Coordinates of C-alpha atoms in Angstrom, one line a residue:
M228 CA -23.1 -9.2 -22.0
K229 CA -26.8 -10.3 -22.9
V230 CA -26.6 -11.2 -26.5
L231 CA -29.9 -10.2 -28.3
E232 CA -29.5 -11.4 -31.8
L233 CA -26.2 -13.0 -33.4
D234 CA -27.4 -13.2 -37.3
E235 CA -24.4 -14.5 -39.4
R236 CA -26.3 -14.2 -42.7
H237 CA -26.9 -10.3 -42.2
H238 CA -23.8 -9.6 -40.1
V239 CA -25.8 -8.2 -37.3
I240 CA -24.8 -8.4 -33.6
R241 CA -27.5 -6.9 -31.0
V242 CA -26.4 -6.8 -27.6
V243 CA -26.8 -5.0 -23.8
P244 CA -23.7 -4.8 -22.1
E245 CA -24.1 -5.2 -18.3
C246 CA -21.0 -4.0 -16.9
S247 CA -17.6 -2.4 -17.9
E248 CA -16.0 -5.5 -18.3
D249 CA -18.8 -6.1 -20.8
L250 CA -17.8 -2.9 -22.7
F251 CA -14.1 -3.8 -23.0
F252 CA -15.0 -6.9 -25.1
L253 CA -17.9 -4.7 -27.4
T254 CA -14.4 -2.9 -28.3
L255 CA -13.1 -6.2 -29.6
L256 CA -16.4 -6.8 -31.5
I257 CA -16.5 -3.6 -33.1
E258 CA -13.9 -2.0 -35.8
P259 CA -13.7 0.8 -38.3
G260 CA -16.0 0.6 -41.1
D261 CA -18.8 -1.3 -39.2
V262 CA -22.1 0.3 -38.6
V263 CA -23.2 0.9 -34.8
Y264 CA -26.8 1.7 -33.8
S265 CA -28.1 3.3 -30.7
W266 CA -29.6 5.8 -28.6
T267 CA -27.6 9.0 -28.0
Y268 CA -28.1 12.6 -27.6
R269 CA -27.7 15.1 -30.2
M270 CA -27.7 19.0 -30.2
L271 CA -30.7 20.4 -32.0
K272 CA -30.5 24.1 -33.0
R273 CA -33.7 25.8 -33.4
E274 CA -34.8 29.5 -34.1
G275 CA -36.2 31.4 -31.2
V276 CA -38.7 33.8 -31.4
T277 CA -36.4 36.5 -31.6
G278 CA -34.1 35.3 -34.6
T279 CA -31.2 33.9 -32.6
E280 CA -30.6 30.3 -32.3
R281 CA -30.7 28.1 -29.3
G282 CA -29.5 24.4 -28.6
E283 CA -31.4 21.6 -27.4
R284 CA -29.9 18.3 -26.4
V285 CA -32.7 15.7 -27.8
K286 CA -32.4 11.7 -27.4
V287 CA -32.3 10.1 -30.8
Y288 CA -31.7 6.6 -32.3
M289 CA -29.0 7.1 -35.0
G290 CA -26.6 4.8 -37.0
L291 CA -22.7 5.6 -37.5
R292 CA -20.2 4.2 -39.8
V293 CA -17.4 3.9 -37.2
L294 CA -14.2 5.5 -37.4
S295 CA -12.4 5.0 -33.7
L296 CA -13.3 3.5 -30.5
D297 CA -12.4 5.6 -27.1
F298 CA -12.4 3.3 -23.7
Q299 CA -10.6 3.1 -20.7
R300 CA -10.8 0.0 -18.7
F301 CA -13.1 -0.4 -15.4
T302 CA -15.1 2.6 -16.4
N303 CA -18.6 2.8 -17.3
R304 CA -18.5 4.1 -20.6
L305 CA -17.2 3.6 -24.4
R306 CA -17.0 6.4 -26.8
I307 CA -17.8 5.4 -30.5
H308 CA -16.9 8.1 -32.9
G309 CA -18.1 8.0 -36.5
V310 CA -20.1 9.4 -39.3
V311 CA -24.0 9.7 -38.9
I312 CA -25.4 7.3 -41.9
E313 CA -29.3 7.0 -40.6
V314 CA -30.9 9.2 -38.4
P315 CA -34.8 10.4 -38.5
D316 CA -35.5 13.2 -41.1
W317 CA -36.3 15.8 -38.6
L318 CA -32.7 16.0 -37.2
P319 CA -30.0 17.8 -40.0
A320 CA -27.0 15.2 -39.1
K321 CA -26.4 12.9 -41.7
G322 CA -23.0 12.8 -43.1
R323 CA -21.8 14.6 -40.0
H324 CA -19.6 13.4 -37.2
H325 CA -21.1 12.4 -33.8
T326 CA -19.7 10.2 -30.7
I327 CA -22.1 8.1 -29.0
A328 CA -21.6 7.3 -25.5
V329 CA -22.2 3.6 -24.9
E330 CA -23.0 2.7 -21.1
P331 CA -24.0 -0.7 -19.4
G332 CA -27.5 -1.1 -19.9
V333 CA -27.7 0.3 -23.1
E334 CA -28.6 -1.8 -26.2
V335 CA -26.1 -1.8 -29.2
K336 CA -26.5 -3.0 -32.7
I337 CA -23.8 -3.7 -34.9
V338 CA -23.8 -4.4 -38.6
K339 CA -20.3 -5.7 -39.3
E340 CA -18.3 -5.2 -42.4
H341 CA -16.5 -8.4 -42.0
F342 CA -18.2 -10.9 -39.9
N343 CA -15.9 -14.1 -38.7
T344 CA -17.9 -16.3 -36.8
S345 CA -15.6 -18.1 -34.9
L346 CA -13.8 -15.1 -33.5
I347 CA -16.9 -13.3 -32.5
R348 CA -18.1 -16.5 -30.8
G349 CA -14.8 -16.6 -28.8
I350 CA -14.9 -12.8 -28.0
L351 CA -18.7 -13.6 -26.9
E352 CA -17.7 -16.8 -24.7
Q353 CA -14.6 -14.6 -22.9
C354 CA -17.2 -12.0 -22.1
I355 CA -19.3 -14.7 -20.1
Q356 CA -16.4 -15.9 -18.2
S357 CA -15.0 -12.6 -17.4
R358 CA -18.1 -12.1 -15.2
A359 CA -16.4 -13.7 -11.8
K360 CA -14.1 -11.7 -9.9
V361 CA -11.5 -12.2 -6.9
L362 CA -11.0 -9.6 -4.5
V363 CA -7.3 -9.8 -2.8
I364 CA -6.6 -8.4 0.4
S365 CA -2.7 -8.2 0.8
I366 CA -1.8 -7.0 4.4
D367 CA 1.3 -6.9 6.8
L368 CA 2.6 -4.8 9.4
R369 CA 3.5 -1.8 7.0
S370 CA 1.1 -1.6 4.4
V371 CA -2.3 -2.9 3.2
C372 CA -4.1 -3.4 -0.3
L373 CA -7.4 -4.2 -1.5
A374 CA -7.5 -5.5 -5.4
E375 CA -9.9 -6.8 -7.6
V376 CA -8.9 -9.3 -10.3
T377 CA -10.8 -10.5 -13.7
A378 CA -10.6 -12.1 -16.7
I379 CA -9.3 -8.8 -18.5
G380 CA -7.2 -8.0 -15.6
S381 CA -6.5 -6.4 -12.3
R382 CA -7.1 -3.2 -10.3
I383 CA -6.0 -1.7 -7.1
L384 CA -9.1 -0.4 -5.0
Y385 CA -7.2 0.9 -2.1
S386 CA -3.9 0.8 -1.0
S387 CA -2.2 2.6 2.4
S388 CA 0.9 2.4 4.6
L389 CA 0.6 1.0 8.3
S390 CA 2.5 1.5 11.4
L391 CA 1.2 -1.2 13.6
S392 CA 3.1 -0.9 16.8
G393 CA 2.5 -4.3 18.3
K394 CA 5.6 -6.6 18.1
L395 CA 5.0 -10.3 17.3
S396 CA 5.8 -11.3 20.7
H397 CA 2.7 -9.2 22.1
R398 CA 0.1 -11.2 20.1
A399 CA -2.9 -9.7 22.1
S400 CA -2.0 -5.9 21.3
L401 CA -0.7 -6.9 17.9
L402 CA -4.1 -8.9 17.1
N403 CA -6.1 -5.8 18.1
E404 CA -4.5 -3.2 16.3
L405 CA -4.8 -5.9 12.9
E406 CA -8.7 -6.1 13.8
A407 CA -9.4 -2.3 14.4
T408 CA -7.2 -1.7 11.0
L409 CA -9.1 -4.2 8.9
R410 CA -12.7 -3.1 10.5
K411 CA -12.0 0.5 9.7
L412 CA -10.8 -0.4 6.0
L413 CA -13.6 -2.3 5.2
T414 CA -16.2 -0.2 6.7
R415 CA -15.0 2.7 4.7
L416 CA -14.8 0.9 1.4
T417 CA -18.6 -0.5 2.3
L418 CA -17.3 -3.5 -0.3
H419 CA -20.4 -5.7 -1.6
L420 CA -18.6 -9.2 -1.0
R421 CA -21.5 -10.7 -2.9
E422 CA -20.2 -9.2 -5.9
Y423 CA -17.0 -11.5 -5.6
S424 CA -16.7 -15.3 -6.5
A425 CA -14.2 -15.6 -3.9
V426 CA -11.4 -13.8 -1.5
A427 CA -7.8 -14.4 -1.8
I428 CA -5.8 -13.3 1.6
A429 CA -2.2 -12.4 0.9
V430 CA -0.2 -12.2 4.1
P431 CA 3.7 -13.5 5.2
S432 CA 3.6 -16.8 6.9
V433 CA 4.5 -15.1 10.5
L434 CA 1.2 -13.1 10.4
K435 CA -1.2 -15.9 8.7
S436 CA -2.9 -17.1 11.7
M437 CA -3.4 -13.7 13.7
V438 CA -4.7 -12.1 10.3
L439 CA -7.0 -14.8 9.9
E440 CA -8.2 -14.4 13.3
A441 CA -8.5 -10.5 12.9
L442 CA -10.8 -11.0 9.8
R443 CA -13.0 -13.6 11.4
K444 CA -14.1 -10.8 13.8
V445 CA -14.7 -8.2 11.3
M446 CA -16.4 -10.3 8.5
D447 CA -18.4 -13.5 7.9
L448 CA -15.9 -15.6 6.5
S449 CA -18.3 -18.5 7.2
S450 CA -20.3 -17.3 4.1
I451 CA -17.1 -16.4 2.1
N452 CA -15.3 -18.9 -0.3
F453 CA -11.6 -17.4 0.8
T454 CA -8.0 -18.5 0.4
I455 CA -5.0 -17.6 2.0
F456 CA -1.7 -17.4 0.4
N457 CA 1.6 -17.0 1.9
V458 CA 3.7 -14.1 0.3
G459 CA 6.7 -12.6 1.0
E460 CA 5.5 -9.2 1.8
G461 CA 2.1 -7.4 2.0
G462 CA 0.2 -4.5 0.2
E463 CA 0.9 -3.7 -3.4
S464 CA 4.0 -6.1 -3.4
G465 CA 2.0 -9.1 -2.1
V466 CA -0.9 -8.5 -4.6
Y467 CA 1.6 -8.5 -7.9
E468 CA 3.5 -11.5 -6.3
L469 CA 0.1 -13.2 -6.7
L470 CA -0.4 -12.3 -9.8
R471 CA 2.8 -13.9 -11.2
R472 CA 2.3 -17.3 -9.5
D473 CA 1.3 -20.3 -11.2
D474 CA -0.4 -21.6 -8.0
F475 CA -2.7 -18.1 -7.9
C476 CA -3.6 -18.8 -11.7
D477 CA -4.6 -22.3 -11.0
Y478 CA -6.8 -21.2 -8.0
L479 CA -8.4 -18.6 -10.5
K480 CA -9.5 -20.9 -12.6
K481 CA -11.2 -23.1 -9.8
V482 CA -13.3 -20.1 -9.3
N483 CA -14.3 -19.5 -12.8
V484 CA -12.0 -16.6 -13.4
H485 CA -9.8 -17.6 -16.7
F486 CA -7.1 -15.2 -15.7
Y487 CA -5.0 -15.0 -19.8
S488 CA -1.7 -14.5 -18.2
S489 CA -1.6 -18.1 -17.7
Y490 CA -1.2 -18.3 -21.7
V491 CA 1.5 -15.7 -21.9
E492 CA 3.6 -17.5 -19.1
K493 CA 3.1 -21.2 -20.8
L494 CA 3.9 -19.5 -24.1
F495 CA 7.3 -18.1 -22.6
R496 CA 7.9 -21.7 -20.9
Y497 CA 7.9 -23.3 -24.4
L498 CA 10.0 -20.8 -25.8
A499 CA 12.3 -21.6 -23.2
T500 CA 12.1 -25.2 -23.2
D501 CA 10.5 -26.4 -26.7
E502 CA 10.0 -23.6 -28.9
A503 CA 8.7 -25.9 -31.9
Q504 CA 5.5 -26.5 -29.7
V505 CA 4.3 -22.5 -30.6
A506 CA 3.8 -20.2 -33.4
I507 CA 5.0 -16.6 -32.6
G508 CA 4.2 -13.8 -35.1
I509 CA 1.9 -13.6 -37.7
E510 CA 4.2 -15.4 -40.2
E511 CA 4.6 -18.2 -38.0
V512 CA 0.9 -18.7 -37.3
K513 CA -0.2 -18.1 -41.0
E514 CA 2.2 -21.4 -41.6
A515 CA 1.0 -23.4 -38.8
V516 CA -2.7 -22.6 -39.7
E517 CA -2.0 -23.8 -43.1
Y518 CA -1.1 -27.3 -41.9
H519 CA -4.2 -27.3 -39.6
A520 CA -1.4 -27.6 -36.6
V521 CA -2.9 -24.7 -34.5
D522 CA -4.7 -25.9 -31.1
T523 CA -5.1 -22.3 -29.3
L524 CA -4.5 -18.9 -30.7
I525 CA -3.9 -16.0 -28.7
M526 CA -3.6 -12.4 -29.5
T527 CA -3.3 -8.9 -27.8
S528 CA -6.5 -6.7 -28.0
N529 CA -3.8 -4.2 -29.7
F530 CA -3.1 -6.8 -32.5
L531 CA -6.8 -7.2 -33.0
T532 CA -7.8 -3.4 -33.4
N533 CA -4.9 -2.5 -35.1
S534 CA -4.0 -5.3 -37.5
Y535 CA -7.4 -7.0 -38.2
R536 CA -7.8 -5.0 -41.5
S537 CA -4.7 -6.7 -42.9
E538 CA -5.1 -9.0 -45.7
D539 CA -2.4 -11.6 -43.8
T540 CA -4.2 -11.0 -40.2
R541 CA -7.8 -11.7 -41.9
T542 CA -6.8 -14.7 -44.0
V543 CA -5.4 -16.2 -40.6
L544 CA -8.8 -15.8 -38.6
E545 CA -10.9 -16.9 -41.5
R546 CA -9.3 -20.3 -41.4
L547 CA -9.3 -20.6 -38.2
G548 CA -12.8 -20.0 -37.9
A549 CA -13.5 -22.5 -40.2
Q550 CA -11.0 -25.0 -38.3
H551 CA -13.2 -24.3 -35.2
I552 CA -9.7 -23.2 -33.5
K553 CA -10.1 -21.7 -30.1
V554 CA -9.3 -17.9 -30.0
I555 CA -8.1 -15.8 -27.0
V556 CA -8.0 -12.0 -27.0
I557 CA -5.5 -10.6 -23.9
P558 CA -5.9 -7.0 -22.9
S559 CA -2.7 -5.0 -24.2
E560 CA -2.9 -3.0 -20.9
E561 CA -1.7 -5.9 -18.7
E562 CA 1.7 -6.8 -18.4
C563 CA 1.2 -10.3 -19.9
G564 CA -0.6 -8.3 -22.9
Q565 CA 2.6 -6.3 -23.2
K566 CA 4.8 -9.3 -23.4
L567 CA 3.1 -10.9 -26.0
D568 CA 2.8 -7.4 -27.9
S569 CA 6.7 -7.7 -27.7
L570 CA 6.8 -10.8 -29.7
G571 CA 4.4 -9.6 -32.5
G572 CA 0.8 -9.5 -30.9
I573 CA -0.3 -12.9 -31.8
A574 CA 1.0 -16.5 -31.1
A575 CA -0.4 -19.9 -31.2
F576 CA -0.1 -23.4 -29.3
L577 CA 0.2 -26.5 -31.8
R578 CA -1.3 -29.6 -31.7
F579 CA 2.1 -31.3 -33.2
K580 CA 5.1 -29.8 -34.3
I581 CA 6.0 -28.5 -37.9
R582 CA 9.3 -27.8 -37.6
T583 CA 12.5 -29.3 -35.5

């Protein structure tokens, strides 16, 4: 996300999203009641020479009072629904409903109704960290899967069953089949490996050496930051196993992918061993904020978008901003986000215990 302007005094944010991940973070910056300005298309009806009306789509810069947002993760479009409050005089659209479709590369100006400096800066910082991504190649004799992991979540790029006939005792035959399978797969997908910070290879230990040898024949591994992980199964099962493992979360941090499931896993560990180290739900978090005991706050995107306008939530976020507390927003669509939503959508790690 390219930040062009951040004016705390006038509550103005001006940005240019550069990828689909940026659009997700843009949904966290915009809330109902804000005013959004951007270029868009609007149907302009003109009267023809025969007296009939004809429509013409015209490009226009307008401002909307936001009513709602519509965004599907890993897509390249954010739809902002609202009421037109500012538009050129030649276009009769003021007061009417309109939808601005924001794509990467389109400048957006946001005039916030409520400006929480700490939260906004935290979201922009998360956005910068989310640019790194990892490619996961998970394979065994029965299935292969390619997945992409970023800070805002993971997605399956390709998944297929395999029927490699070679037995482990026939190494040469099996190696040839693995090489042919991987070459065909990577050629078909035409992956741009330079887009990825690293490549994680998930494979059962018994196939580790053969898969690595086959990959070296179809990819230039010398120029790639890759790591091999032993998994019980390949394919999608191997990907999901990795996403739940602490060593993989540690690996993601090393390659600068701040995978936020680690915060939720840490939260549940505290709940099982020493729950006084955390505050769960808005009431406990509010109490911890009053004691200046919060070290890091985590909340889900659903909690932020659905509860931000409540008085308790706004009070908590404003006080956290004054205390310069780190705030992490976790996508509710991810498994870790769903776990946090089940606890109320908000929690905090504490500097010190406020109860025993």
